[in-house]
Structures are given as C-alpha cells and as structure tokens.
XYZ file of C-alpha atoms in Angstrom:
753
model
C -74.357 -17.650 16.001
C -72.346 -16.425 18.960
C -69.644 -13.685 18.671
C -66.979 -16.238 20.006
C -68.045 -18.731 17.251
C -68.196 -15.862 14.311
C -64.555 -15.013 15.599
C -63.239 -18.497 15.314
C -64.998 -19.088 11.816
C -63.315 -15.939 10.713
C -59.765 -17.200 12.062
C -60.206 -20.465 10.326
C -61.167 -18.681 6.965
C -57.975 -16.530 7.161
C -55.953 -19.810 8.042
C -57.303 -21.297 4.817
C -56.412 -18.627 2.763
C -52.917 -18.667 4.243
C -52.670 -22.419 3.293
C -54.178 -21.793 -0.169
C -51.615 -19.411 -1.178
C -48.607 -21.704 -0.959
C -50.683 -24.734 -2.380
C -51.667 -22.704 -5.485
C -47.896 -21.709 -5.916
C -46.045 -25.391 -5.174
C -48.732 -28.028 -5.954
C -49.402 -27.316 -9.948
C -45.737 -27.325 -10.412
C -44.975 -30.738 -8.633
C -48.030 -32.241 -10.570
C -46.439 -31.139 -13.760
C -42.979 -32.761 -12.263
C -41.278 -29.235 -12.188
C -39.042 -27.688 -9.633
C -40.376 -24.340 -8.223
C -37.342 -22.618 -8.989
C -35.751 -20.952 -12.336
C -32.892 -23.138 -13.040
C -32.989 -22.812 -16.917
C -29.591 -20.961 -16.719
C -27.909 -24.349 -16.141
C -28.164 -24.676 -19.906
C -26.134 -21.696 -20.612
C -23.060 -23.511 -18.764
C -21.095 -24.974 -21.731
C -21.074 -28.830 -20.763
C -24.881 -28.798 -20.776
C -25.676 -26.812 -23.967
C -26.482 -29.682 -25.973
C -29.434 -30.420 -23.597
C -30.594 -26.776 -23.784
C -34.271 -26.036 -24.776
C -33.858 -23.424 -27.451
C -37.612 -22.294 -26.982
C -36.974 -20.985 -23.506
C -35.271 -17.448 -23.070
C -32.653 -17.491 -20.751
C -31.075 -14.373 -18.894
C -27.705 -14.873 -17.254
C -27.887 -12.441 -14.103
C -26.015 -12.192 -10.665
C -28.893 -13.817 -9.219
C -29.085 -16.648 -11.588
C -25.437 -17.279 -11.144
C -25.874 -17.118 -7.164
C -28.647 -19.620 -7.532
C -27.215 -22.012 -10.211
C -23.646 -21.998 -8.881
C -24.059 -22.229 -5.355
C -27.448 -22.743 -3.902
C -28.859 -25.339 -6.254
C -25.637 -27.595 -5.819
C -26.290 -27.353 -2.175
C -29.896 -28.449 -2.428
C -28.684 -31.402 -4.463
C -25.973 -32.290 -2.031
C -28.537 -32.261 1.082
C -30.663 -34.471 -1.053
C -27.903 -36.982 -1.895
C -26.950 -36.903 1.900
C -30.256 -37.778 2.920
C -30.432 -40.457 0.207
C -27.173 -42.046 1.633
C -28.201 -41.549 5.053
C -25.189 -39.428 5.894
C -24.879 -36.346 7.734
C -23.466 -33.704 5.254
C -20.301 -32.732 7.002
C -18.196 -32.781 4.091
C -18.604 -32.245 0.348
C -15.979 -34.185 -1.417
C -17.106 -32.977 -5.086
C -15.603 -29.491 -5.040
C -12.134 -28.430 -4.596
C -10.495 -31.517 -3.416
C -13.185 -31.594 -0.732
C -14.778 -28.558 1.222
C -16.787 -28.534 4.453
C -20.366 -28.201 3.942
C -22.286 -28.160 7.252
C -19.874 -25.575 8.470
C -20.609 -23.051 6.145
C -23.758 -22.140 7.748
C -25.420 -20.770 4.632
C -25.854 -24.467 3.507
C -28.567 -24.682 6.098
C -28.032 -28.461 7.051
C -29.768 -27.821 10.296
C -32.606 -25.620 9.062
C -36.167 -26.868 9.790
C -37.037 -25.933 5.912
C -34.122 -28.393 4.818
C -35.939 -31.413 6.296
C -37.959 -32.359 3.145
C -34.874 -31.834 1.099
C -33.188 -34.478 3.006
C -36.138 -37.200 2.890
C -37.993 -36.446 -0.405
C -37.199 -36.728 -4.087
C -35.474 -33.479 -4.909
C -38.045 -31.815 -6.654
C -40.658 -32.632 -4.183
C -38.317 -31.604 -1.348
C -37.458 -28.234 -2.617
C -41.117 -27.694 -3.174
C -42.050 -28.607 0.258
C -39.294 -26.546 1.589
C -40.748 -23.575 -0.102
C -44.163 -24.537 0.773
C -43.277 -24.648 4.552
C -41.494 -21.295 4.139
C -44.691 -19.647 2.935
C -46.949 -21.203 5.249
C -44.834 -20.511 8.222
C -44.270 -16.879 7.389
C -47.910 -16.379 6.946
C -48.839 -18.029 10.299
C -46.326 -16.165 12.111
C -47.228 -12.926 10.911
C -51.068 -13.741 11.427
C -50.285 -14.982 14.939
C -48.662 -11.805 16.217
C -51.220 -9.622 14.433
C -53.679 -11.414 16.519
C -51.750 -11.040 19.374
C -51.718 -7.289 18.902
C -55.410 -7.204 19.109
C -56.351 -7.088 15.458
C -59.580 -8.688 14.022
C -59.035 -11.716 12.198
C -59.478 -10.022 8.729
C -57.198 -7.059 9.737
C -54.538 -9.733 10.992
C -54.915 -11.097 7.441
C -53.651 -7.713 6.201
C -50.378 -8.008 7.985
C -50.049 -11.602 7.042
C -50.625 -11.561 3.129
C -47.897 -9.017 2.329
C -45.469 -10.680 4.490
C -46.245 -14.090 3.269
C -45.831 -12.818 -0.596
C -42.916 -10.874 0.151
C -40.276 -11.299 -2.734
C -37.883 -13.309 -0.530
C -40.445 -16.159 -0.528
C -41.713 -15.694 -3.989
C -38.833 -14.742 -6.084
C -35.860 -15.787 -4.143
C -37.019 -18.803 -1.621
C -33.605 -20.350 -2.188
C -31.913 -17.713 -0.359
C -30.660 -18.131 3.281
C -32.665 -15.028 4.321
C -35.676 -16.992 3.425
C -35.008 -19.466 6.163
C -34.666 -16.674 8.632
C -37.497 -14.482 7.736
C -40.366 -16.753 8.461
C -39.944 -16.562 12.311
C -38.984 -13.076 12.434
C -42.544 -11.810 13.439
C -42.324 -13.761 16.570
C -39.854 -11.366 17.992
C -42.130 -8.470 18.206
C -44.157 -9.745 21.083
C -41.035 -11.074 22.827
C -39.386 -7.625 22.620
C -42.611 -5.947 23.649
C -42.888 -8.135 26.919
C -39.221 -7.632 27.859
C -39.975 -3.896 27.667
C -42.969 -4.289 29.860
C -41.019 -6.052 32.542
C -42.093 -9.584 31.804
C -38.324 -10.891 31.861
C -39.485 -14.871 31.442
C -40.074 -13.967 27.842
C -36.267 -14.444 27.546
C -36.459 -18.164 27.126
C -39.165 -17.949 24.019
C -36.797 -15.165 22.610
C -33.845 -17.531 22.938
C -35.946 -20.263 21.390
C -36.808 -18.050 18.150
C -33.393 -16.820 17.741
C -31.892 -20.329 17.931
C -34.291 -21.717 15.313
C -33.391 -18.475 13.064
C -29.599 -19.374 13.739
C -29.828 -22.973 12.800
C -30.796 -21.913 9.426
C -29.929 -18.748 7.441
C -26.758 -16.960 7.155
C -24.750 -14.692 9.591
C -25.764 -11.578 7.684
C -29.274 -11.858 8.238
C -28.708 -12.710 12.160
C -26.686 -9.614 12.360
C -29.685 -7.547 11.028
C -32.121 -9.310 13.086
C -29.871 -8.646 16.327
C -29.435 -4.776 15.436
C -33.017 -4.576 14.764
C -34.071 -6.012 18.336
C -31.562 -3.723 20.040
C -32.622 -0.648 18.345
C -36.440 -1.727 18.718
C -35.835 -1.820 22.481
C -34.513 1.682 22.422
C -36.831 3.309 20.052
C -40.210 1.578 21.735
C -38.801 2.530 25.357
C -38.516 6.175 24.095
C -41.711 6.152 22.251
C -43.595 4.810 25.295
C -41.848 7.238 27.437
C -40.527 4.324 29.569
C -36.749 4.793 29.158
C -35.978 3.483 32.793
C -36.939 0.242 31.454
C -34.679 0.029 28.578
C -31.587 -0.975 30.604
C -33.603 -4.026 31.925
C -35.150 -5.075 28.658
C -31.627 -4.815 26.985
C -29.910 -7.089 29.632
C -32.768 -9.616 29.162
C -32.436 -9.300 25.465
C -28.817 -9.947 25.706
C -29.190 -12.983 27.856
C -31.892 -14.457 25.631
C -29.654 -13.685 22.814
C -26.730 -15.566 24.089
C -29.154 -18.311 24.845
C -30.200 -18.394 21.148
C -26.435 -18.399 19.981
C -25.762 -21.371 22.239
C -28.986 -23.020 21.028
C -27.522 -22.885 17.517
C -23.972 -23.762 18.876
C -24.061 -27.064 16.848
C -23.840 -24.690 13.595
C -21.941 -21.784 14.805
C -19.190 -23.799 16.155
C -18.003 -25.366 12.940
C -18.697 -22.123 11.194
C -15.973 -20.286 13.317
C -13.614 -23.353 12.693
C -14.283 -22.696 8.948
C -13.561 -19.102 9.092
C -10.017 -19.930 10.413
C -9.293 -22.281 7.539
C -11.145 -20.831 4.481
C -13.452 -18.242 3.273
C -16.522 -17.747 0.892
C -16.592 -15.927 -2.209
C -19.099 -13.166 -2.559
C -21.441 -14.194 -5.192
C -24.330 -11.846 -4.148
C -26.062 -9.277 -5.902
C -24.610 -5.686 -6.306
C -24.647 -3.725 -2.984
C -27.559 -1.582 -2.150
C -27.465 1.863 -3.647
C -29.605 4.959 -2.226
C -31.846 5.009 -5.288
C -32.843 1.220 -4.748
C -35.347 2.647 -2.069
C -37.481 3.666 -5.045
C -38.363 -0.242 -5.445
C -41.018 0.792 -3.102
C -42.827 2.881 -5.700
C -41.393 1.713 -8.835
C -40.916 -2.075 -8.302
C -39.746 -4.196 -11.161
C -41.986 -6.800 -12.712
C -40.431 -10.226 -12.810
C -42.230 -12.280 -15.645
C -41.089 -15.378 -17.120
C -39.050 -16.400 -13.936
C -36.777 -13.447 -14.131
C -34.481 -12.529 -11.437
C -34.433 -9.365 -9.548
C -31.370 -7.100 -10.184
C -31.212 -5.887 -6.423
C -32.189 -7.440 -3.229
C -34.357 -4.488 -2.287
C -36.913 -5.597 -4.726
C -37.194 -8.756 -2.412
C -38.516 -6.525 0.280
C -39.852 -3.298 -0.488
C -42.782 -3.907 -3.040
C -44.379 -5.894 -0.290
C -45.014 -2.646 1.691
C -46.671 -0.468 -1.215
C -50.081 -0.588 0.147
C -48.970 0.233 3.584
C -46.983 2.924 2.292
C -49.651 4.674 0.317
C -51.962 4.600 3.068
C -49.327 6.662 5.359
C -51.415 9.929 4.594
C -54.470 8.380 5.909
C -52.569 7.388 8.970
C -51.260 10.804 9.639
C -54.832 12.248 9.068
C -56.507 10.081 11.967
C -53.412 9.302 14.179
C -54.709 11.690 16.703
C -57.761 9.481 17.017
C -56.056 6.158 17.081
C -55.562 3.722 20.011
C -52.553 5.010 22.106
C -51.019 1.761 22.577
C -51.393 0.774 19.018
C -50.101 3.905 17.694
C -46.928 3.889 19.851
C -46.356 0.290 19.001
C -46.656 0.680 15.104
C -44.756 3.772 14.934
C -41.898 2.375 16.979
C -41.800 -0.683 14.698
C -41.844 1.372 11.737
C -39.138 3.958 12.615
C -36.782 1.091 13.437
C -37.498 -0.769 10.229
C -36.581 2.469 8.213
C -33.899 3.914 10.494
C -31.711 0.953 10.561
C -30.922 0.877 6.892
C -30.410 4.577 6.523
C -27.893 4.103 9.268
C -26.200 1.142 7.873
C -26.039 2.879 4.567
C -23.700 5.487 6.068
C -21.148 2.684 7.630
C -21.587 -0.016 5.201
C -18.185 0.669 3.667
C -16.606 0.239 7.201
C -18.459 -2.661 8.323
C -17.874 -4.481 4.998
C -14.081 -4.458 5.801
C -14.649 -7.001 8.764
C -13.905 -10.478 7.721
C -17.178 -12.040 8.425
C -19.602 -9.445 7.312
C -18.164 -8.807 3.872
C -21.604 -9.728 2.196
C -23.635 -7.609 4.779
C -25.755 -5.207 2.747
C -28.435 -2.846 3.570
C -31.026 -5.130 1.877
C -30.518 -7.268 4.900
C -31.853 -4.608 7.221
C -34.924 -4.202 5.010
C -36.128 -7.608 6.408
C -38.695 -5.894 8.950
C -40.238 -3.548 6.278
C -42.739 -6.045 4.897
C -44.065 -6.732 8.349
C -44.017 -3.122 9.773
C -45.734 -1.561 6.679
C -48.312 -4.439 6.937
C -48.818 -3.543 10.582
C -49.356 0.206 9.533
C -51.708 -0.826 6.716
C -53.839 -3.021 9.050
C -53.900 -0.295 11.907
C -54.738 2.398 9.592
C -57.529 0.447 8.034
C -58.938 -0.939 11.298
C -58.888 2.651 12.749
C -60.491 4.237 9.683
C -63.411 2.222 9.612
C -64.025 2.749 13.494
C -63.959 6.494 13.198
C -67.209 8.137 14.637
C -68.785 10.948 12.383
C -66.999 13.847 14.160
C -63.541 11.907 13.896
C -64.063 11.177 10.185
C -65.080 14.689 9.409
C -61.885 15.929 11.129
C -59.787 13.110 9.445
C -61.251 14.211 6.153
C -60.295 17.733 6.545
C -56.544 16.662 6.933
C -56.673 13.946 4.417
C -58.031 16.185 1.452
C -54.524 17.809 1.326
C -52.323 15.183 2.699
C -53.393 12.391 0.387
C -52.886 14.395 -3.088
C -49.854 16.100 -1.780
C -48.152 12.606 -0.650
C -49.218 10.758 -3.773
C -48.106 13.630 -6.163
C -44.652 13.344 -4.231
C -44.500 9.792 -4.736
C -45.219 10.021 -8.321
C -42.652 12.579 -8.797
C -40.162 10.267 -7.240
C -41.235 7.293 -9.357
C -40.895 9.441 -12.439
C -37.401 10.711 -11.457
C -36.283 7.160 -10.744
C -37.726 5.999 -14.112
C -35.605 8.770 -15.943
C -32.405 7.033 -14.318
C -33.246 3.580 -15.592
C -31.419 2.204 -18.506
C -32.753 2.999 -22.142
C -33.770 -0.705 -22.321
C -36.182 -0.183 -19.430
C -39.941 -0.927 -19.979
C -40.556 2.751 -19.667
C -44.155 4.173 -18.618
C -45.300 0.527 -17.930
C -43.352 0.534 -14.984
C -45.686 2.966 -13.520
C -48.529 0.323 -13.676
C -48.140 -1.193 -10.170
C -47.882 2.081 -8.583
C -50.823 3.666 -10.206
C -53.102 0.685 -10.279
C -52.439 0.248 -6.516
C -53.220 3.990 -5.928
C -56.499 3.643 -7.690
C -57.600 0.828 -6.009
C -56.927 2.297 -2.528
C -58.716 5.176 -3.566
C -61.740 3.400 -4.534
C -61.714 1.357 -1.326
C -61.334 4.815 0.754
C -64.190 6.235 -1.021
C -66.394 3.027 -0.639
C -65.724 2.823 3.002
C -66.839 6.455 3.670
C -70.374 5.521 2.313
C -70.432 1.875 3.658
C -67.892 1.427 6.369
C -67.679 -2.558 6.923
C -64.725 -3.624 8.620
C -64.577 -7.110 7.166
C -65.138 -5.885 3.605
C -62.457 -3.014 4.150
C -59.879 -5.583 5.449
C -60.563 -8.196 2.771
C -60.437 -5.336 -0.072
C -57.152 -4.060 1.027
C -55.726 -7.675 1.337
C -56.901 -8.545 -2.158
C -54.992 -5.351 -3.247
C -51.852 -6.538 -1.766
C -52.167 -10.156 -3.134
C -53.121 -9.056 -6.755
C -50.079 -6.448 -6.691
C -47.226 -8.895 -5.445
C -48.574 -12.020 -7.446
C -48.257 -9.737 -10.592
C -45.064 -8.325 -9.509
C -43.336 -11.613 -8.702
C -45.382 -14.085 -10.957
C -44.223 -17.190 -8.875
C -46.026 -19.502 -11.228
C -43.591 -18.897 -13.848
C -40.623 -19.696 -11.842
C -40.440 -23.350 -12.525
C -38.061 -25.782 -14.418
C -38.889 -29.134 -15.674
C -37.059 -31.965 -13.685
C -35.905 -33.417 -17.156
C -33.846 -30.159 -17.736
C -31.964 -30.668 -14.371
C -30.423 -33.970 -15.091
C -29.024 -33.747 -18.717
C -27.267 -36.953 -19.664
C -25.037 -36.265 -22.760
C -22.090 -38.417 -23.279
C -19.939 -36.102 -21.389
C -21.657 -36.819 -18.134
C -21.082 -40.470 -18.251
C -17.588 -40.096 -19.268
C -16.727 -37.887 -16.357
C -18.686 -39.672 -13.908
C -17.506 -43.243 -14.843
C -13.743 -41.937 -14.916
C -13.821 -41.802 -10.895
C -11.465 -39.083 -11.017
C -11.297 -35.141 -10.767
C -11.901 -32.724 -13.505
C -9.464 -29.758 -14.075
C -8.425 -27.408 -16.684
C -10.058 -24.198 -17.981
C -10.734 -21.287 -15.660
C -14.414 -21.533 -16.816
C -14.665 -24.409 -14.679
C -15.111 -22.172 -11.721
C -18.528 -21.246 -13.085
C -19.716 -24.613 -14.231
C -21.346 -26.683 -11.233
C -20.587 -30.200 -11.878
C -21.299 -31.645 -8.546
C -24.819 -32.103 -8.810
C -24.050 -34.951 -11.500
C -21.697 -36.754 -9.315
C -18.767 -35.362 -11.042
C -15.640 -34.210 -8.842
C -13.800 -31.059 -9.756
C -10.783 -29.241 -8.591
C -12.439 -25.826 -8.625
C -15.239 -24.700 -6.420
C -18.077 -23.070 -8.336
C -19.883 -22.505 -5.056
C -17.315 -20.237 -4.048
C -15.848 -22.266 -0.930
C -12.041 -21.906 -0.805
C -9.917 -23.412 1.687
C -6.665 -21.341 2.215
C -4.380 -24.285 1.699
C -6.239 -25.510 -1.481
C -6.404 -21.920 -2.772
C -2.434 -21.885 -2.374
C -1.968 -25.018 -4.330
C -4.544 -23.943 -7.086
C -2.867 -20.337 -7.382
C 0.460 -22.495 -8.027
C -1.185 -24.727 -10.302
C -2.604 -21.966 -12.254
C 0.808 -21.095 -13.278
C 2.211 -24.583 -13.677
C -0.810 -26.645 -14.728
C 1.228 -29.861 -14.583
C 0.668 -29.861 -10.732
C -2.893 -30.576 -11.237
C -1.577 -34.158 -11.529
C -0.963 -34.033 -7.673
C -4.508 -33.647 -7.225
C -5.602 -36.777 -9.053
C -7.074 -34.711 -11.833
C -6.735 -37.043 -14.735
C -9.660 -35.425 -16.814
C -9.039 -31.983 -18.426
C -11.403 -30.067 -19.920
C -9.910 -27.189 -22.130
C -10.435 -24.595 -24.636
C -8.501 -24.495 -27.794
C -6.466 -21.532 -26.314
C -5.851 -23.470 -23.241
C -4.068 -26.127 -25.264
C -2.070 -23.773 -27.148
C -1.041 -21.607 -24.100
C -1.287 -22.829 -20.435
C -1.433 -26.412 -21.301
C 1.006 -26.530 -24.073
C 3.830 -28.474 -22.173
C 1.311 -31.407 -21.700
C 0.058 -31.971 -24.860
C 2.329 -34.977 -25.779
C 0.575 -36.916 -22.870
C -2.903 -35.814 -23.315
C -5.347 -38.172 -24.926
C -8.716 -36.441 -26.695
C -11.871 -38.100 -25.447
C -14.432 -35.654 -26.721
C -15.132 -32.635 -28.450
C -18.063 -30.632 -27.085
C -20.697 -28.608 -29.061
C -19.289 -25.208 -27.384
C -15.708 -26.012 -28.635
C -14.104 -27.302 -25.412
C -12.288 -30.480 -25.562
C -12.249 -33.303 -22.817
C -8.752 -34.825 -22.592
C -7.095 -37.723 -20.420
C -3.804 -36.957 -18.670
C -1.968 -40.256 -19.044
C 0.827 -39.436 -16.353
C -1.628 -38.173 -13.351
C -0.918 -39.248 -9.812
C -3.374 -41.682 -8.022
C -5.754 -40.333 -5.369
C -4.033 -42.468 -2.979
C -0.321 -43.399 -2.960
C 2.480 -44.552 -0.747
C 5.598 -42.192 -0.894
C 8.934 -43.210 0.434
C 10.769 -39.974 0.265
C 9.759 -36.395 1.135
C 10.855 -32.876 1.859
C 9.939 -31.959 5.411
C 9.421 -28.274 6.315
C 8.630 -26.668 9.741
C 6.442 -23.962 10.768
C 9.263 -21.401 10.627
C 10.671 -22.644 7.268
C 9.234 -21.164 3.874
C 7.566 -23.505 1.381
C 9.771 -24.984 -1.144
C 8.331 -25.156 -4.760
C 5.810 -27.925 -5.692
C 7.218 -30.551 -7.947
C 5.568 -33.431 -9.815
C 8.502 -35.589 -10.252
C 10.143 -34.773 -6.903
C 9.213 -35.708 -3.459
C 6.374 -34.215 -1.797
C 6.420 -31.428 0.741
C 5.521 -32.732 4.314
C 4.681 -30.647 7.284
C 4.735 -33.370 9.757
C 5.078 -36.972 10.303
C 8.274 -39.020 10.261
C 10.145 -39.240 6.962
C 10.992 -42.570 5.434
C 14.900 -43.247 6.059
C 17.313 -41.911 3.562
C 18.055 -44.475 0.656
C 14.722 -45.843 0.885
C 12.821 -46.371 -2.543
C 12.043 -43.199 -4.297
C 9.103 -44.469 -6.319
C 5.580 -44.057 -5.230
C 3.099 -47.069 -5.046
C -0.497 -46.748 -5.432
C -2.879 -47.473 -2.572
C -6.425 -48.951 -3.073
C -9.320 -46.999 -2.209
C -11.920 -49.353 -0.923
C -14.743 -46.998 -0.163
C -15.317 -43.403 -0.346
C -18.284 -41.601 1.238
C -19.130 -38.011 2.016
C -17.293 -38.130 5.415
C -14.965 -41.039 5.330
C -12.416 -42.519 2.805
C -11.350 -46.316 3.298
C -7.703 -47.164 1.873
C -6.015 -50.450 1.995
C -2.251 -50.489 1.878
C 0.638 -53.002 1.351
C 4.264 -51.957 1.605
C 7.560 -53.521 2.253
C 8.899 -50.599 4.088
C 7.494 -47.648 6.145
C 6.356 -44.869 4.233
C 3.751 -42.045 4.141
C 0.142 -42.527 2.548
C -0.920 -39.575 0.780
C -4.525 -38.946 0.122
C -5.182 -36.112 -2.577
C -8.123 -34.734 -0.483
C -8.129 -31.427 1.086
C -6.449 -31.182 4.555
C -8.746 -29.571 7.118
C -9.182 -29.555 10.774
C -11.536 -32.429 11.859
C -10.387 -35.129 9.766
C -8.811 -37.954 11.667
C -7.007 -40.973 10.448
C -7.126 -44.617 11.839
C -4.566 -47.253 10.742
C -5.751 -50.596 11.729
C -8.504 -49.026 13.925
C -5.747 -47.162 15.859
C -5.743 -43.360 15.559
C -2.712 -41.899 13.697
C -1.232 -38.376 13.349
C -2.697 -36.627 10.190
C -0.432 -33.842 8.599
C -0.565 -31.658 5.493
C 1.278 -32.748 2.354
C 1.921 -30.588 -0.566
C 0.087 -27.575 0.781
C -3.306 -29.087 0.552
C -3.263 -32.926 0.756
C -3.403 -35.349 3.720
C -0.707 -37.849 4.734
C -0.287 -40.363 7.378
C 2.861 -42.674 8.257
C 2.153 -46.287 7.935
C 4.789 -49.175 8.691
C 5.594 -52.059 6.406
C 2.881 -54.764 5.736
C -0.733 -54.532 4.924
C -3.016 -52.104 6.739
C -6.609 -50.714 6.529
C -6.475 -47.155 6.737
C -9.743 -44.938 7.443
C -9.870 -41.312 6.916
C -12.800 -39.911 8.828
C -14.342 -36.330 9.269
C -15.228 -36.005 12.916
C -14.750 -32.351 13.580
C -14.476 -31.510 17.472
C -16.010 -28.260 16.613
C -19.261 -30.049 16.021
C -19.015 -32.298 18.911
C -18.385 -29.154 21.312
C -21.286 -27.108 19.589
C -23.591 -30.094 19.911
C -22.829 -29.954 24.035
C -23.426 -26.295 23.790
C -26.798 -26.689 22.158
C -27.905 -29.209 24.386
C -27.170 -27.217 27.385
C -29.000 -24.236 25.757
C -31.832 -26.264 25.075
C -32.079 -27.464 28.518
C -32.217 -23.945 29.902
C -34.891 -23.030 27.186
C -36.980 -25.880 28.423
C -36.758 -24.695 31.852
C -37.309 -21.179 30.948
C -40.562 -22.178 28.869
C -41.789 -24.084 31.745
C -41.346 -21.036 34.052
C -42.930 -18.750 31.559
C -46.122 -21.217 31.149
C -46.746 -21.575 34.964
C -46.382 -17.776 35.449
C -48.822 -17.339 32.574
C -51.062 -19.754 33.871
C -51.140 -18.428 37.477
C -51.734 -14.802 35.988
C -54.796 -16.213 34.110
C -56.180 -18.228 37.318
C -55.914 -14.859 39.360
C -57.579 -12.865 36.640
C -60.235 -15.720 36.216
C -60.808 -15.928 39.944
C-alpha cells in the first residue's frame, strides 16, 4: 500500500470517529423519543407540577433557569415559525409582543437552527446539536491537518475540542453556535501575518457566519482574540514589521464579516434603542474558577455546571498536564510549530487574565453587561489540544540523544509540576462547600495523570506515533465523557407537552394571562399561551413602563387584554383585593395558585372616540382604565363624540401580522393592545397609515367612519437595510474568494512547474 493511500485511510478513519461521537450522543436519544437536553426543570414550574415525574430528581440552578425560561422557549418558537412557514420576526406570546429575530441570541439566522425550522422539535434540536458537534470536530481536524499534523495527531486536537463542555453540557447556549467555526480563524490570521492579504475574504466569511448565530459577547471575545494573536504571533516570530499590515487586513476582513451579518446586526441595534435583555446567565467568573482545569465538576444525571468555566477548561486537562513534557523537549521542537503553539497558548490564557482586571468597567457598557471572563476561554480547548498534539508528536520523534536530554529535564519538571497541580487542586477542594463530593472530586485529575504517565512510559520503550496519538486521544475522550455524561442529559418528549386542564383553559381563552409575579419565571409560550410577562427576559422600555405602573395598580392589566389572572391567595388578599368582586374562579391548581377570569377586561382591539393627547415635551398623565387613553400622535376624535369604546373584530393573528375589521359611524382611533415597536406598519384598506403609541405601550391608528380592513404588519426597515448590507458584503466576499482561489491555483501551478 502506498504512503499516500495509507495517509488517506488514516484521515477517513479519523473522520469516521469524529462522525461517530455525535451519532452516539444524539441518535439513541432520538430513538427513545427524547430531546437531548435536560428539561426536567420544567416540572418545577407551578402550572405543570401535576405532570411531574416524581421518580426524577430535579435540581433548580441558574443554568437550568437560563435554558428553561429563555432558550428552550426560543427553540419552540423557531420550530413553530417553521411549521407556519413564517419568518420569526416577532414573538406575540410574551410581554404584549416582543421582537424575536432582533435579539440576536435567538439565532434565527444560525446555520445550526435550520433543522429546528424544518424538523419536528425533538429531531430538530437533536440534529442541531449533532451538526454543532460534527462541524466543531471537522473544523478543528482541518486546521490541525493544515498545521502539518499527521492524521492521528490531528485527532488529538479535534476530539477535545469536539467534546468541550459547551457542546456536551450546554449545546443550547449561543456560544455553541459560534465555537464550531472558531478553529478556522487560526490559519486566516497566520496567513495575514505572513503577508497573504487575500485571506481577508475567507476571514470575513468565517466571521460573518459566526456573527449570524451566537451572541455579541462571544463575537467580542473572538475579535479580541484575533487582534491579540496578531500582536503575540508577530512578536513571537520576530516579525513586528508585519503587524500593522496584518492588523489592517484583519480590520478590513472583520468589517466585511460584520457587514455580512448585517441582516442580523441592524435589527439588533434597533432593539437596543427600544429595549433590553435581562441577564439570566450564570454567576460571573471568579479567579478560583480557573481551578476547573484541574478540579473539574462531574455532571451526572444531566446536572448543570454552576459556572461557565466548566464548559471550557476541563477539555484542556490532558494538554495542561503534558506541559512539563513540552518544556523538557521544546528546544528540539520544530521552530515554526513551536512559535505557533506558544503564540496561540499565550493569547488564549492572557486574554482571560487581562479581561478579569477590567471586567467591572466593561460590564457597565449597555451592550456588554453579560460579557464574562468565560467568553474569553473559548480558545482554551483548541490551544491546549494543539499543545497536547505538538508535545506527543515531538516526543515520539526524538532521537536517542534528544530523548536522553529531554528525560534529564523531565525527571524533575514532571513531578514538580504535577505536585504543584495537586496542591492547587487540594486547596480548591478545601474552599468548596461542605456538601461537595470530597476526595472523589480528585478522581478525574488522578486518573488522567496516571493514564498519561503510563503512555509516556510505554512510548519510551515502544515509540509508535499512531499508537501514542490514539492513546492520548482515548484518554481525552474517556475523561470528557465521564465529566459531562451527555447520554444522561435527555428528556422524554411526553414531559415537554403536559396537557393538564389548565393548558387547554388558557389556550382556548384566546386572551393574555397576567397576575402573580411568579409568572415572570413560568414560560408558557411553548404551549401557545400569551402572557403579559416575559420569562425570557426580553423587555421593551414602553412595556416596562406600563408593567411597572400595573404592578402598583393591577386593574391596569385590563388595558392589555389580560382577562385571565393566575393568582396566589396572598395576591387575592393584597394586590388584587379591589378586583375580587368581578373575578370569576375557573380552576384551583395543585400548587395553590388560582386561575380567575376578569369580567371587565378591555378587548384586544377596540375603537375609541376620546383620548388624552400628549407631546414629546409634556409629561405622561396617569393611566386610567375607565378614562380616555393616552395618545402620542394621531388626530383625536372631535370633542363631544361618543366616549364609549367599541370592540373591533380580529380576523387573523399571526406572528408578524394582525388583521382587524372595523365598523364605525364616526371617526375614531383603533387601539390594538399589542406592544408598540419600531418596524410595525399599519394599512387601512391597503393604504399605509400612521401608527402611534397609546397608553405608553400599545398601538393606535386613526380610522374614518364606515367599515375598514386594518392590517398591522411587522416590516422593520432595519431588516431590509441589513439585508442590503449583507448582500453587498457577500458579493465582496465572493469576489475575494475567487481572487484567493486564483492566486493559490497560480502558485500551485508555478510550484508544480
């Protein structure tokens, strides 16, 4: 068999292993009709407690809340939008309606969201996670091959990255949509520093794809890493003169990437001017969280990590424990390889440390309040994987003299370094809470160290490159599978769609649900139930102003067409006491909460003939249920008109449009109790009208006497403008890629000739 054929057989075998890992994780769950996410915490929410499986132990943590209150409902909404063949621009289920696509973290344009649109929900989520794992492994493997690693040593880079905690323990997080493509940045940055400026096109394409999914914090971390790596790599290769040119092309490629993602970024900027997103993330990074590299938490039974550092650092344990081996042989290592890995490793660990020093200041910025040190840990699994592969490759190829010299250093470096690691791990163990697992927490560190020691010893006696690489890869695989236990992170589909009587009552009512403050943490939108609160944390400033007023005067919930109230006994005795005479009890839940019907609620669509008009300079008068609404525009009906309102008929209500038919004997204002937001347009008998805010948060439009068909449609200009920007950037990227391909083809032809 020829050497070339052997090489390709090894590559195909490695690709098969990279395909097998996500298959083993996802397919069994789908065959059991389960979703590969731990969503058992849904049963802790009071409305669904009667559907809870008492045999399953459920832990309520910040990560569980983040998944259940935000990201799972967003998955469901994407799936519902795909089923309805509608673009998910607007979510009418929460908070009188909130933007959806504009939030960015919803990942409406992510490549990994495509299965969620077109497949049944459980299969769509499973396929999405499968693609993330597969793409992450393939991208890491590709760049390792590009960096001249042999196929099995490239697998040492790919497996730890593919099995990072972000993919096994938190594949629902937006960072999991950014991370798979991250390895592709490294060859781009290296080429730019070497003067191959045409790689700006490939860099822009990668950044654009990453920007269409994910979140702003991850993209900021990626941008900072790219800039820092140019500096560090330029200084490490003694080419500081090339840094300015490389930075210039990096900025140009980055701007092209931003423009390529313009269809997502333009609506996001518009959202930032009109609302904000509540911080539901895990606690911020603490310095001792770095100990997760040596004392990683074991996450059995679908447990959630208590800190996001556990999503990244444990993947690098093998590479970190091999650091003394690298230090003992680095003087014999290939110069190019040595400079590359040390530049990547230095940047990967320098950035988190630097950001930790300025985190308090950066989080005061309105857009980056969720930016954490853990976002800057994204390069760690890849950098330590490269270190492990480089160390193993150089180790098995030492000649006798080099091996003797390396062993002379290793015999004191290895014990000293590992003893230091053990001391740090023991110190971290003592700082843990009394309920910790105790000495068992040292099992991953001790087991990994012993396995590495055996491999090092065996390779001294029998230095076989393929066996060495596969042995180290197996250690990484077993370690990470044991830590994250992804096979236990599943939920039966039957538990995701409970159908107690409450569900049908609320859904059939066709109105919104208000009431107890606990509703802020009860995600009802996946079950087709509208609510005035937003458990996902999306808040529009106008809706927030209305809700803060309604918290003090619950009668105002009537203005928002909230006829259903879910209250505790305390709520009925205190906040809602004044409404008791007109509340009709419908159902008492096992949790003690009571579902009531407000008999005097305002309709969702109504025509009013009187109002209180204000201007931008005037202050808001108090809201009144019985009094005329507050109007910030339009032409008020003439004085002396009919003060009573008249209900309008909602003919159709979709995600991005509401069709209303009206009939009036005099001019008036049609008020729709849905959130006012830039981008909503109104058409009265197919003629565009002027939309204005009513009662802080809702929409109003003037109508004349007679019968009319009024269409409210969400058509944001920001989306259209962003699309034009993205198309222009795509054309530039296409031209740049063609130029890059031609230059590489010409260079290959010259080299062949």
